[in-house]
Coordinates of C-alpha atoms in Angstrom, one line a residue:
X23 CA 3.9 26.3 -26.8
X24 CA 3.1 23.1 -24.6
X25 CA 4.5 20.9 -22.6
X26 CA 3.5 18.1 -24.6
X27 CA 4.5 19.4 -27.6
X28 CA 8.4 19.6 -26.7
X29 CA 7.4 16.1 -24.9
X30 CA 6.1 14.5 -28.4
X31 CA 9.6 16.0 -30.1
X32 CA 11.9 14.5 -27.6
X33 CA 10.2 10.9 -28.1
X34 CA 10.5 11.8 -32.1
X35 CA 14.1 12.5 -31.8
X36 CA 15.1 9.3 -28.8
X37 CA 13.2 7.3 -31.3
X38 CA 15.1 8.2 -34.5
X39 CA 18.0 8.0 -32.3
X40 CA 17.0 4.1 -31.9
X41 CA 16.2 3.3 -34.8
X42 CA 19.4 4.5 -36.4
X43 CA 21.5 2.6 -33.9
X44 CA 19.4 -0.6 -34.5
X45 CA 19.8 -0.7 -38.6
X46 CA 23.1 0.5 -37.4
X47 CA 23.8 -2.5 -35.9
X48 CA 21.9 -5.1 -38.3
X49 CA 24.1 -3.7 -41.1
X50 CA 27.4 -3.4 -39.4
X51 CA 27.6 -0.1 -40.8
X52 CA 29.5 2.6 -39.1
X53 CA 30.1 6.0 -41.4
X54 CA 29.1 9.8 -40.2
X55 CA 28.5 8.1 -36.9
X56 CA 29.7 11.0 -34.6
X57 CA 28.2 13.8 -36.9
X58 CA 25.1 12.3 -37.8
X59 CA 24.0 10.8 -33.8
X60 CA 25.7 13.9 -31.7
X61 CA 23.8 16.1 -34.1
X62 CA 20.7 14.3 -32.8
X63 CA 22.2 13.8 -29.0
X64 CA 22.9 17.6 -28.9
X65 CA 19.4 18.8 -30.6
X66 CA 17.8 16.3 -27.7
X67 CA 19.3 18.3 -24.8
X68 CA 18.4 21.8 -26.5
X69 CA 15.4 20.7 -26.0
X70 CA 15.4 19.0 -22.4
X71 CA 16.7 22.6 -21.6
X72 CA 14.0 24.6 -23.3
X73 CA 11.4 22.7 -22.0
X74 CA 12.5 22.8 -18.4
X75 CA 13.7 26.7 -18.1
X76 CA 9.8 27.1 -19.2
X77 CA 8.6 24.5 -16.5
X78 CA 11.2 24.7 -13.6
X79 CA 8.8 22.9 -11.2
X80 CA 8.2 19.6 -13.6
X81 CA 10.5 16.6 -11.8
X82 CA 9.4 14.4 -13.9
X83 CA 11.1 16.6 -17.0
X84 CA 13.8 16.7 -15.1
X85 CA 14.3 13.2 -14.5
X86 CA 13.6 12.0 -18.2
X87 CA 16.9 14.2 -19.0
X88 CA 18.9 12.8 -16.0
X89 CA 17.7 9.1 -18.1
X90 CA 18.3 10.3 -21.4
X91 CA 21.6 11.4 -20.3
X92 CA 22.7 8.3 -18.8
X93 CA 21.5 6.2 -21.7
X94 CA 23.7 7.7 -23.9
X95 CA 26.2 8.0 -21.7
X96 CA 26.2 12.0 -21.5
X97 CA 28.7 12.3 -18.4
X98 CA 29.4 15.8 -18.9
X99 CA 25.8 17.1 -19.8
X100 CA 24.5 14.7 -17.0
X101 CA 26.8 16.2 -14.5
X102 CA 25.1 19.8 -15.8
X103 CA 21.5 18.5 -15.6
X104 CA 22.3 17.4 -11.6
X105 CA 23.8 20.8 -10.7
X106 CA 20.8 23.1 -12.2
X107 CA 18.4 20.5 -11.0
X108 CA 19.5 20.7 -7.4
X109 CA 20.0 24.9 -7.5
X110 CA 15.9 24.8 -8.7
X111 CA 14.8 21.9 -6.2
X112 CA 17.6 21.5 -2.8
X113 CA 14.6 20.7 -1.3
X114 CA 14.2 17.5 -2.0
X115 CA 16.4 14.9 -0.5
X116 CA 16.0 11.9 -3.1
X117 CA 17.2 14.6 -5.7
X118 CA 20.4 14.7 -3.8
X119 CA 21.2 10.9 -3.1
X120 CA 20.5 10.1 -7.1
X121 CA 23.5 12.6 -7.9
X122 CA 25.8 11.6 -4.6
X123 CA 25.2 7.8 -6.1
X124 CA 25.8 8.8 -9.6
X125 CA 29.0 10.7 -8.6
X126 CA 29.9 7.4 -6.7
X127 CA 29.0 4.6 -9.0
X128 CA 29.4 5.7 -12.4
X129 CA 31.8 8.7 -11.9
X130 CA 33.3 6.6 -8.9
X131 CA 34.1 9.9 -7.5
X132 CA 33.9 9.6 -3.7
X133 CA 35.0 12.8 -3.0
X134 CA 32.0 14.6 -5.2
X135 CA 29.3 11.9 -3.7
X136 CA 30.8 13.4 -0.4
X137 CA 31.0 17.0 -1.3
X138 CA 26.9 16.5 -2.3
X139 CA 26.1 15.0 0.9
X140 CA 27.6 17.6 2.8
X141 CA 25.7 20.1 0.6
X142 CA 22.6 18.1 0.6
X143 CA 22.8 18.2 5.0
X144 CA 22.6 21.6 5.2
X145 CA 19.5 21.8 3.0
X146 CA 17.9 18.7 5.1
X147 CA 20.0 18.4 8.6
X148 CA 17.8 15.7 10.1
X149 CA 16.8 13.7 7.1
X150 CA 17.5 10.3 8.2
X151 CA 17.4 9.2 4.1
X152 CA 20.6 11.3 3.7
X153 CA 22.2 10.4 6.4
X154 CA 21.8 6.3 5.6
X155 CA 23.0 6.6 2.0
X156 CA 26.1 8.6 2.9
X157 CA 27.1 5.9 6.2
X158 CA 26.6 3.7 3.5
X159 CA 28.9 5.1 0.7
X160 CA 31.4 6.4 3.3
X161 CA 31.4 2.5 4.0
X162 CA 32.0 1.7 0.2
X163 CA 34.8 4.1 0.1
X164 CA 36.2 2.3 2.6
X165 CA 35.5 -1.0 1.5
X166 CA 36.9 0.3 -2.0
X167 CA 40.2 1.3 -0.5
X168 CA 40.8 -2.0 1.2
X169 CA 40.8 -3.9 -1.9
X170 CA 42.8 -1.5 -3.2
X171 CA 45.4 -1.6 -0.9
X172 CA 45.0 -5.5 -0.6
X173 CA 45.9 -5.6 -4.6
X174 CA 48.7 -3.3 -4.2
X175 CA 50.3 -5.7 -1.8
X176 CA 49.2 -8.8 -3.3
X177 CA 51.6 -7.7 -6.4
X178 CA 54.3 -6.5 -4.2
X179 CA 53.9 -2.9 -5.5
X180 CA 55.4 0.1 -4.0
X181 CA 52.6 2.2 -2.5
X182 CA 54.6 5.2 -2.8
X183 CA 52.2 8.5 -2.9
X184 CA 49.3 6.3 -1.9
X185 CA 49.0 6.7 2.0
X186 CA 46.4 4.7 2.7
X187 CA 44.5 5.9 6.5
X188 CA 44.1 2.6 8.6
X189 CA 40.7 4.9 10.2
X190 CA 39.2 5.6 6.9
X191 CA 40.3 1.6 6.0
X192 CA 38.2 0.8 9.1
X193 CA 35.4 3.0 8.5
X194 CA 35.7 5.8 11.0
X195 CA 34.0 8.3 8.4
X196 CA 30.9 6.4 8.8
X197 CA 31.3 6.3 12.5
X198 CA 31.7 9.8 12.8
X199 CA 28.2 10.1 10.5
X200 CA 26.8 8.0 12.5
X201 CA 27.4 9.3 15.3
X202 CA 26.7 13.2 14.0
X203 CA 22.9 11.7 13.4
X204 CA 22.6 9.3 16.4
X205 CA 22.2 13.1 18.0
X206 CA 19.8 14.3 15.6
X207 CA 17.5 11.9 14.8
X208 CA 15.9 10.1 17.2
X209 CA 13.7 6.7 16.9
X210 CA 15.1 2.7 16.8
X211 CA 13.8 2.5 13.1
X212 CA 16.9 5.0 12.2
X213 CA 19.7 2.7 14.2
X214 CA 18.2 -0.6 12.8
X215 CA 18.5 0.7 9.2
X216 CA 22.4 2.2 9.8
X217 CA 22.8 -1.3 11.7
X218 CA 21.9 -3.2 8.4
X219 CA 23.9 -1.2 5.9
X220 CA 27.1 -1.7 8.4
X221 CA 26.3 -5.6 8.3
X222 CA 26.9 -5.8 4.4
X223 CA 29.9 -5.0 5.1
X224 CA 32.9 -7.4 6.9
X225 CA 35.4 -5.0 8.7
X226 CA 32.6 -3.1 10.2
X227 CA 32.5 -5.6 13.4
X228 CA 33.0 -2.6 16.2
X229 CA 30.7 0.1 14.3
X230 CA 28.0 -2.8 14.9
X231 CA 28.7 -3.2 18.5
X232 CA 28.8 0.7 19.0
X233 CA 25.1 0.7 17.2
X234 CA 23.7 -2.1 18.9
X235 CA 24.8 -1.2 22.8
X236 CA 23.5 2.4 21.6
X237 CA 20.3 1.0 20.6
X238 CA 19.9 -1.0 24.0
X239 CA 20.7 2.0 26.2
X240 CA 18.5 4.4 24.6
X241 CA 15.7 2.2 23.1
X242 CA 15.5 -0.5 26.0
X243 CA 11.6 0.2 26.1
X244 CA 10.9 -0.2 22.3
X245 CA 9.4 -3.1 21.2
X246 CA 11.1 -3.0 17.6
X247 CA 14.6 -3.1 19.5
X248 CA 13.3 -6.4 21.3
X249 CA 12.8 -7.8 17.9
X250 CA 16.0 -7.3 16.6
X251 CA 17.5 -8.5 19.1
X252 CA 15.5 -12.0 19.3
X253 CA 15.7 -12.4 15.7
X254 CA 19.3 -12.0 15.8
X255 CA 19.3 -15.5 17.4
X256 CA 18.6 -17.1 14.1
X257 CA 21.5 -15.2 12.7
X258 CA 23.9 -15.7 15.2
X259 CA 23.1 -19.6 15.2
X260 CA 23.5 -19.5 11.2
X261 CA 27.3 -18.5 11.3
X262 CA 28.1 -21.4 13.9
X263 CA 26.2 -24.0 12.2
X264 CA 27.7 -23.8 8.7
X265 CA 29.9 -27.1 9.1
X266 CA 26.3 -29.5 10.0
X267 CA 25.1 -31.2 7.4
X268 CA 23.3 -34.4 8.5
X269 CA 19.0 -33.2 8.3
X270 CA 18.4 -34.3 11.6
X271 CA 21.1 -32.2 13.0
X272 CA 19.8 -29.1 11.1
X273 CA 16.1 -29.5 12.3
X274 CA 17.9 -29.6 15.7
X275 CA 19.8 -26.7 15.4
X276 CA 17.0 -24.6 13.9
X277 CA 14.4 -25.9 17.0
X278 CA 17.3 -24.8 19.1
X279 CA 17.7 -21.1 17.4
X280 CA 14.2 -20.7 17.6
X281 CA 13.9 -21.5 21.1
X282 CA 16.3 -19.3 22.0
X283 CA 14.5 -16.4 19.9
X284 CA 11.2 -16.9 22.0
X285 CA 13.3 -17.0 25.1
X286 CA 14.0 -13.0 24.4
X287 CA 10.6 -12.7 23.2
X288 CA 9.3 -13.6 26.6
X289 CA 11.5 -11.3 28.2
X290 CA 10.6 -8.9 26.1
X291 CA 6.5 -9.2 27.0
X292 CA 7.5 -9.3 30.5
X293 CA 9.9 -6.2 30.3
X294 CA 7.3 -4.6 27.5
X295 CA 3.9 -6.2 28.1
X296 CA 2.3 -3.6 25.3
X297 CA 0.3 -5.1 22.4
X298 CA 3.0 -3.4 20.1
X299 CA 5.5 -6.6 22.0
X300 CA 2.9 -8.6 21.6
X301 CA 2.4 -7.9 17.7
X302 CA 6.2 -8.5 17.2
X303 CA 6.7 -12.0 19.2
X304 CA 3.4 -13.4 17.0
X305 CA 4.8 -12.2 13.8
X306 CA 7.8 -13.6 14.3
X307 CA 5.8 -17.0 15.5
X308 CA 3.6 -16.8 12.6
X309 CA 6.4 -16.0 9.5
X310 CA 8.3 -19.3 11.6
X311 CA 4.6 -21.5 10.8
X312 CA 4.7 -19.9 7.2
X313 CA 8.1 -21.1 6.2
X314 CA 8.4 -24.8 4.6
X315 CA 9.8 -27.5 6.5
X316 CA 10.2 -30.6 5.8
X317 CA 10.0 -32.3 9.2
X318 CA 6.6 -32.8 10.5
X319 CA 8.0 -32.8 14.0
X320 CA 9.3 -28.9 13.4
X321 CA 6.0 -27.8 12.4
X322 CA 4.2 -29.4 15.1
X323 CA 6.7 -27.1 17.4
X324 CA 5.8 -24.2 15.4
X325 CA 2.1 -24.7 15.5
X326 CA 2.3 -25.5 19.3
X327 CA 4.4 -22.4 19.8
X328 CA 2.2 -20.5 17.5
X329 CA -1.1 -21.1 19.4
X330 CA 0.4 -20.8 22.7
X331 CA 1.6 -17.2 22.0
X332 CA -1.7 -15.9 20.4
X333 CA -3.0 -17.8 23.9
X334 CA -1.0 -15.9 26.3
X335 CA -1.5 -12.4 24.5
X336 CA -5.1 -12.8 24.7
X337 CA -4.9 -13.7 28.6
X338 CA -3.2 -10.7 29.0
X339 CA -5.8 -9.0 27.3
X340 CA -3.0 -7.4 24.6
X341 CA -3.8 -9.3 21.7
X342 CA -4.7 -6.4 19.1
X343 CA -8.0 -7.4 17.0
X344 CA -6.9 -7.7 13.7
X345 CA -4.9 -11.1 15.2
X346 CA -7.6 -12.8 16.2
X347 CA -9.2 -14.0 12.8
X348 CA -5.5 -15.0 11.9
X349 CA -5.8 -17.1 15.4
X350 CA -9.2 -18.5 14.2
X351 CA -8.1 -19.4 10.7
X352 CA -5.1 -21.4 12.7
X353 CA -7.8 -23.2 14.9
X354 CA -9.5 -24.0 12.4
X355 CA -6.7 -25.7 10.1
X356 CA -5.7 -27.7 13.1
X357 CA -9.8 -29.0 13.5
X358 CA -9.6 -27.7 17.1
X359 CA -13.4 -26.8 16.6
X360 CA -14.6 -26.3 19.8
X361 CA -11.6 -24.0 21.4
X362 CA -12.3 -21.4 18.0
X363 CA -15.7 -21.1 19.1
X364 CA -14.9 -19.9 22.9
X365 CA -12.2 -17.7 21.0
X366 CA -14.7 -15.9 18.7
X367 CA -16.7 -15.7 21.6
X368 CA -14.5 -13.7 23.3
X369 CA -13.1 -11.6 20.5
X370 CA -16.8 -10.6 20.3
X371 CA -16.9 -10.1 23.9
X372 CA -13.7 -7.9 24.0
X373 CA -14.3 -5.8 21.1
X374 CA -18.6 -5.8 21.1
X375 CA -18.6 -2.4 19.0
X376 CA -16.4 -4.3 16.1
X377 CA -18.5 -5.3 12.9
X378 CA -15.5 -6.9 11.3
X379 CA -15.2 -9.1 14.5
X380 CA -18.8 -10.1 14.3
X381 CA -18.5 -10.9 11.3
X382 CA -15.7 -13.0 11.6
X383 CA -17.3 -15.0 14.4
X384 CA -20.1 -15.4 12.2
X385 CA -18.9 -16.6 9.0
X386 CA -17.0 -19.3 11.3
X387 CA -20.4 -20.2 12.7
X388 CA -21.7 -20.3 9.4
X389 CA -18.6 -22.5 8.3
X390 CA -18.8 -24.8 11.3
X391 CA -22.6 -25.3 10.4
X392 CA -23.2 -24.8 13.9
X393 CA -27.0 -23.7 15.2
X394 CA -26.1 -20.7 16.9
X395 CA -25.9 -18.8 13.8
X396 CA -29.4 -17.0 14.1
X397 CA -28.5 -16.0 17.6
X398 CA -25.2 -15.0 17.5
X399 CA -26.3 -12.7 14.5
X400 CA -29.1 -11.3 16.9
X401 CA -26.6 -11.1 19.5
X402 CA -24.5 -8.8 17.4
X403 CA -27.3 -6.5 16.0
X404 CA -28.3 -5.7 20.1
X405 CA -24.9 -5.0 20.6
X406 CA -23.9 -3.0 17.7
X407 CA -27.4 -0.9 17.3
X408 CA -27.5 0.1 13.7
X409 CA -24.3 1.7 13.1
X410 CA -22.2 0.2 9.8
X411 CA -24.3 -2.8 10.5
X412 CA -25.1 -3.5 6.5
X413 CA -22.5 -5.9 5.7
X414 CA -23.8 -8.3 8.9
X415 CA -26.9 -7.9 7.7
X416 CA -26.2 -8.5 3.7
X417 CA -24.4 -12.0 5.2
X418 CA -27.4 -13.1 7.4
X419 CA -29.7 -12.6 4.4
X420 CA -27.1 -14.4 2.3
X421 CA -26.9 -17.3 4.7
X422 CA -31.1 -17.0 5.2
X423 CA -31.7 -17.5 1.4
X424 CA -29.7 -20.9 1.4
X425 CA -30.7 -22.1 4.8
X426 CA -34.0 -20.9 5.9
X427 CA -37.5 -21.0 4.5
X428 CA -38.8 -18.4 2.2
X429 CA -41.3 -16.8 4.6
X430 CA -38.5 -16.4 7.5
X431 CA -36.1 -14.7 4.7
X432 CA -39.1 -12.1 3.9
X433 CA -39.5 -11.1 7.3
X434 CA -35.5 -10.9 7.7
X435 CA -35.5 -8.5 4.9
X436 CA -38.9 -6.3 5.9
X437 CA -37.4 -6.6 9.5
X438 CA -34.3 -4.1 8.3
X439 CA -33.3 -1.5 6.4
X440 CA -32.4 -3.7 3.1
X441 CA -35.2 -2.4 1.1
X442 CA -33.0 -2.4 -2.1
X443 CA -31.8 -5.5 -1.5
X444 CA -35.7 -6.8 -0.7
X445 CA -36.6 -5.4 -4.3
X446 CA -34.3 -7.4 -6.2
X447 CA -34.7 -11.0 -4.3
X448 CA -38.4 -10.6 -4.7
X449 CA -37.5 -9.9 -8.4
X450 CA -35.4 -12.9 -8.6
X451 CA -37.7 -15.0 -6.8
X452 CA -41.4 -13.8 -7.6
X453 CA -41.2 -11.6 -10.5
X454 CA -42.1 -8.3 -12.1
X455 CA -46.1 -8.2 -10.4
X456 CA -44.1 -9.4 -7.3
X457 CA -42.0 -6.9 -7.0
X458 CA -44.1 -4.0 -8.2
X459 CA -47.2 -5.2 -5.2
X460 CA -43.6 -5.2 -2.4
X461 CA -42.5 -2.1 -3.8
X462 CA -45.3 -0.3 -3.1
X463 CA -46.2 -1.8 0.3
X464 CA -42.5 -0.3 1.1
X465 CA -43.1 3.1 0.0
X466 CA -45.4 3.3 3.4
X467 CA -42.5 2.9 5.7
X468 CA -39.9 5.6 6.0
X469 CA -36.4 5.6 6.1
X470 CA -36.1 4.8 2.3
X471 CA -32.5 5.0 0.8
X472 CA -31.5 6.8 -2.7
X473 CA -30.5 2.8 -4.3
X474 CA -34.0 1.6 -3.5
X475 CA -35.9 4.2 -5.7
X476 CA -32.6 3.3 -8.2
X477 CA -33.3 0.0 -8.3
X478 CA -36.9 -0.1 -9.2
X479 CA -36.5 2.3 -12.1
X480 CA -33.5 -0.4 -13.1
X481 CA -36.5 -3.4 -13.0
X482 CA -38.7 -1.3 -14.4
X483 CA -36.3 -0.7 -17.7
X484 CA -35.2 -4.1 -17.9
X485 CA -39.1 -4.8 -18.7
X486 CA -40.1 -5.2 -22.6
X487 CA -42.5 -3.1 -22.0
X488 CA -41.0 -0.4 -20.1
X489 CA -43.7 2.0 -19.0
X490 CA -42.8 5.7 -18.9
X491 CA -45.9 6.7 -16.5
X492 CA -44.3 3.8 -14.4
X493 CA -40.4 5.4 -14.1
X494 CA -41.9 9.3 -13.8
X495 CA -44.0 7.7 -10.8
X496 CA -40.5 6.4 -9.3
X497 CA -38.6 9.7 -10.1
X498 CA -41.6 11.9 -8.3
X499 CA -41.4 9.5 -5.6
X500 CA -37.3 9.9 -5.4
X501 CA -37.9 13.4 -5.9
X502 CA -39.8 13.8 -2.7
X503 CA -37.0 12.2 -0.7
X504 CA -33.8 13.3 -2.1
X505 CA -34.9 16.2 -4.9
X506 CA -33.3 18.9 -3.0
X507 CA -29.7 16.8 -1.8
X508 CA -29.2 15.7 -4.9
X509 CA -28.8 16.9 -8.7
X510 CA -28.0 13.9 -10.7
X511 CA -31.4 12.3 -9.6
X512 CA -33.5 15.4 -11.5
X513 CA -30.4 14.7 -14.4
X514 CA -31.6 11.5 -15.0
X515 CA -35.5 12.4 -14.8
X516 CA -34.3 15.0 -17.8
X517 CA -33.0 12.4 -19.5
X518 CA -35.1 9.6 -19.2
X519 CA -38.2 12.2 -20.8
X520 CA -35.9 13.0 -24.0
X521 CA -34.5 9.7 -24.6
X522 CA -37.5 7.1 -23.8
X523 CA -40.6 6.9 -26.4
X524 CA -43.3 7.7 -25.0
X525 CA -41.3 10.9 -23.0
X526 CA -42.6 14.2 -23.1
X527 CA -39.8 16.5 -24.0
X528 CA -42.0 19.7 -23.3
X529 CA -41.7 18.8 -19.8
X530 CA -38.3 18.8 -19.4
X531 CA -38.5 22.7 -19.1
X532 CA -41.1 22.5 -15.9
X533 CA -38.6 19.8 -14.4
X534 CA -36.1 22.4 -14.8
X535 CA -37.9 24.8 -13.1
X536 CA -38.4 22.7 -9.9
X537 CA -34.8 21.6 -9.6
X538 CA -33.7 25.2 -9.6
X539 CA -36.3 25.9 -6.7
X540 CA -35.5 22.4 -4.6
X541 CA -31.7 22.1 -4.7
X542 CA -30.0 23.8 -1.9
X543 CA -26.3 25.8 -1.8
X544 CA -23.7 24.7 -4.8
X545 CA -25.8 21.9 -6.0
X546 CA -28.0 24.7 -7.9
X547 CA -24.4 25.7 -9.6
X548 CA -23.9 21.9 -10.1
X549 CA -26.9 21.0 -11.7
X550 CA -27.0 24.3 -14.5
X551 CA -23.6 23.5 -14.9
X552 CA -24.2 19.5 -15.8
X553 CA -27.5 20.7 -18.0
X554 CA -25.6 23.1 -20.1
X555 CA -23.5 20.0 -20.9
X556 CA -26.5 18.1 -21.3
X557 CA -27.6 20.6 -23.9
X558 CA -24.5 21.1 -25.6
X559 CA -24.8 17.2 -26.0
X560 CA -21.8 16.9 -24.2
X561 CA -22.8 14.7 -21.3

């Protein structure tokens, strides 16, 4: 038996399943419901249960029953399914938190969701994942309670039995969780995500003050606890602000939120001058640029403000590099041509080993249509020696072909390593004799790369007349180079003598032979392997 097998009957039987409740319900017709749909139901979950006792290890089996189960509202078999599901895999906590929430929201059994997270804690003791989702439904619990109680008293009912715990009502389970990880789990990520959880919910006012004095005694160095606490200005702000409704006295009060988010921001870079504080404060200026306004003197600010941060953080040398294109592209859009050209100049300067940086510097030269293209790319080939160097040099020939003369973009190309890339403009641009008369001239200078011999055996078969002394020429050639790193390259040579018409399929055998002789280590095991298939017609 396999997997797929009991896979393809399951989808039979879910879709027979469908299709009886659909003409069910076009018909209005309801008789032998129970007998003939629980027969189906129960055959279903005989079958989930076969096929994972024979593949334990198969979540993915296990979570098509957990959804097959809550489609058609299975409680009791789902409840099953969780329980041998987390006995076969406690070792994974997401298992765990889809049962605690099922227990919870569909069951709306606190005390099982709670008896799972307990179980789930031993398994995984500093899981921060765990500890999040049950702070949060300890919090729902509570929250739950509330409204029940609220009701109760709204009607002017007796509570009688129901005792009610003003700590649970306030959320002191969640505290005490909290807490219980707080000296587990260490790291500001972990106290910002229990921090947002506890603000979806209203009563939970001195849980957030407890988190956030926590956070700002042991995290006072962090620059993600900086963050929150400078974009916590636009929040606060919000609440206060509801009543204003004139426009004018909105763009105020955001200019004036803002303000007083950069105001912690530059503390922050004074208290944390890393580029990690850096990175945060021009985010934050950047995703303020990014948002739509509709006063023209509010963007201004954020532009100014923008360009003065990515200033500062490059004074202090603690601008990381991937900012400073995003700082260029700014420039740019404001037409502030002459200040991006001393700031690429000085990206370049600051990182000198970076391609991408060259590049960028480049393509804004190339965009300005400034003359110092030809030496800044000179520039960056002296500084960066050869290493990863092709995409500079693709762009200089790209720019070359549309700018310069023909005779300058020839000796650009036989000046470098672009061989491959020489063979097909000379195609384009002179032809078939061309290119044959370049190739060969190119064959004299070593290094030669695998895609240049490729590429002349492609222009060679795109010809009418495709010669098949011509391509063995090329292979041999190839052959000489790269014959014993690599056994796709004698494939092909195989190949090419069985398939083309005037091939010699007797000499496949002597081709053979060599390739067994060049090839070094498990590329001789490769290439029999990858024959055989050729043989066998299966490749």
């Amino acid at each position: 038996l396999r997997k797929e097998d009991f896979i393809n009957y399951i989808q039979y039987e879910i879709n027979l399943l469908e299709l009886i409740k659909k003409r069910r319900a076009r018909i209005g017709y309801s008789f032998k419901k129970d007998e003939i749909e629980n027969s189906i139901l129960h055959r279903v979950h005989c079958l989930f249960n076969r096929a994972i006792g024979k593949w334990k290890d198969d979540i993915q089996l296990w979570l098509s029953h957990v959804a097959f189960c809550k489609q058609w509202n299975a409680k009791h078999q789902l409840s099953k399914v969780f329980s041998s599901m987390l006995a076969i895999h406690p070792n994974k906590p997401a298992l765990w938190i889809m049962a605690a929430k099922w227990e919870m929201e569909s069951q709306l059994s606190s005390e099982s969701a709670r008896h799972l997270f307990l179980r789930a804690l031993r398994f995984h003791p500093e899981c921060p994942k765990i500890y999040q989702e049950y702070f949060r439904m300890e919090l729902m619990h509570a929250e739950k309670q509330r409204k029940e109680k609220k009701e109760f008293e709204q009607a002017k009912m007796d509570l009688g039995e129901f005792n009610y715990s003003e700590e649970i009502l306030n959320g002191e389970m969640a505290r005490i969780i909290y807490r219980d990880a707080a000296q587990k789990i260490k790291g500001v990520q972990f106290h910002l995500a229990v921090l947002s959880i506890a603000k979806l919910f209203d009563f939970t006012q001195d849980l957030q003050k407890e988190i956030l004095e926590s956070l700002q005694t042991e995290y006072a160095d962090d620059p993600l606890t900086w963050d929150y606490m400078a974009r916590r200005e636009l929040e606060l702000g919000s609440l206060q602000a509801a009543e204003r409704t004139t426009k004018q006295m909105k763009v105020s009060e955001m200019t004036q939120r803002e303000e007083r988010c950069c105001a912690v921001f530059e503390e922050a870079v004074r208290a944390v001058p890393t580029e990690d504080m850096w990175k945060c404060y021009i985010t934050f200026c950047l995703e303020r640029y990014n948002r739509k306004s509709n006063s023209e003197d509010l963007k201004q600010k954020r532009l100014e403000r923008t360009l003065s941060v990515f200033s500062k953080a490059h004074e202090s040398s603690l601008l990381p590099e991937a900012f400073y294109k995003q700082w260029l592209q700014l420039l740019l859009a404001s037409s502030l041509f002459e200040k991006a050209t001393e700031v690429a100049e000085a990206a370049t300067k600051r990182f000198s080993l970076s391609v991408e940086m060259w590049q960028t510097r480049v393509q804004m030269l190339i965009q300005l249509k400034s003359d110092d293209v030809t030496q800044c790319f000179e520039e960056a080939i002296k500084h960066l020696k050869s290493k990863g160097t092709l995409p500079l040099w693709t762009l200089w020939v790209e720019w070359s072909e549309g700018t310069n003369s023909k005779e300058e973009t020839e000796a650009l190309y036989q000046s470098v390593t672009m061989k491959e890339k020489y063979l097909d403009w000379t195609y384009r641009n002179g032809g078939y004799k061309k290119v044959r008369r370049v190739f060969t001239s190119l064959c004299e200078n070593r290094p030669f790369s695998l895609d240049f011999f490729r590429k002349m055996i492609q222009i060679e078969k795109q010809q009418e007349s495709c010669k098949m002394v011509r391509l063995r020429e090329y292979y041999e050639r190839a052959l000489r180079e790269f014959g014993s790193t690599d056994s796709d390259l004698w494939l092909d040579y195989i190949k090419e003598e069985l398939s083309h018409p005037q091939g010699k399929p007797e000499n496949c055998g002597s081709i053979h032979w060599r390739a067994m002789k060049m090839l070094q280590g498990d590329l001789v095991e490769d290439f029999v392997s990858k024959y055989t298939l050729l043989q066998t017609g299966h490749l």
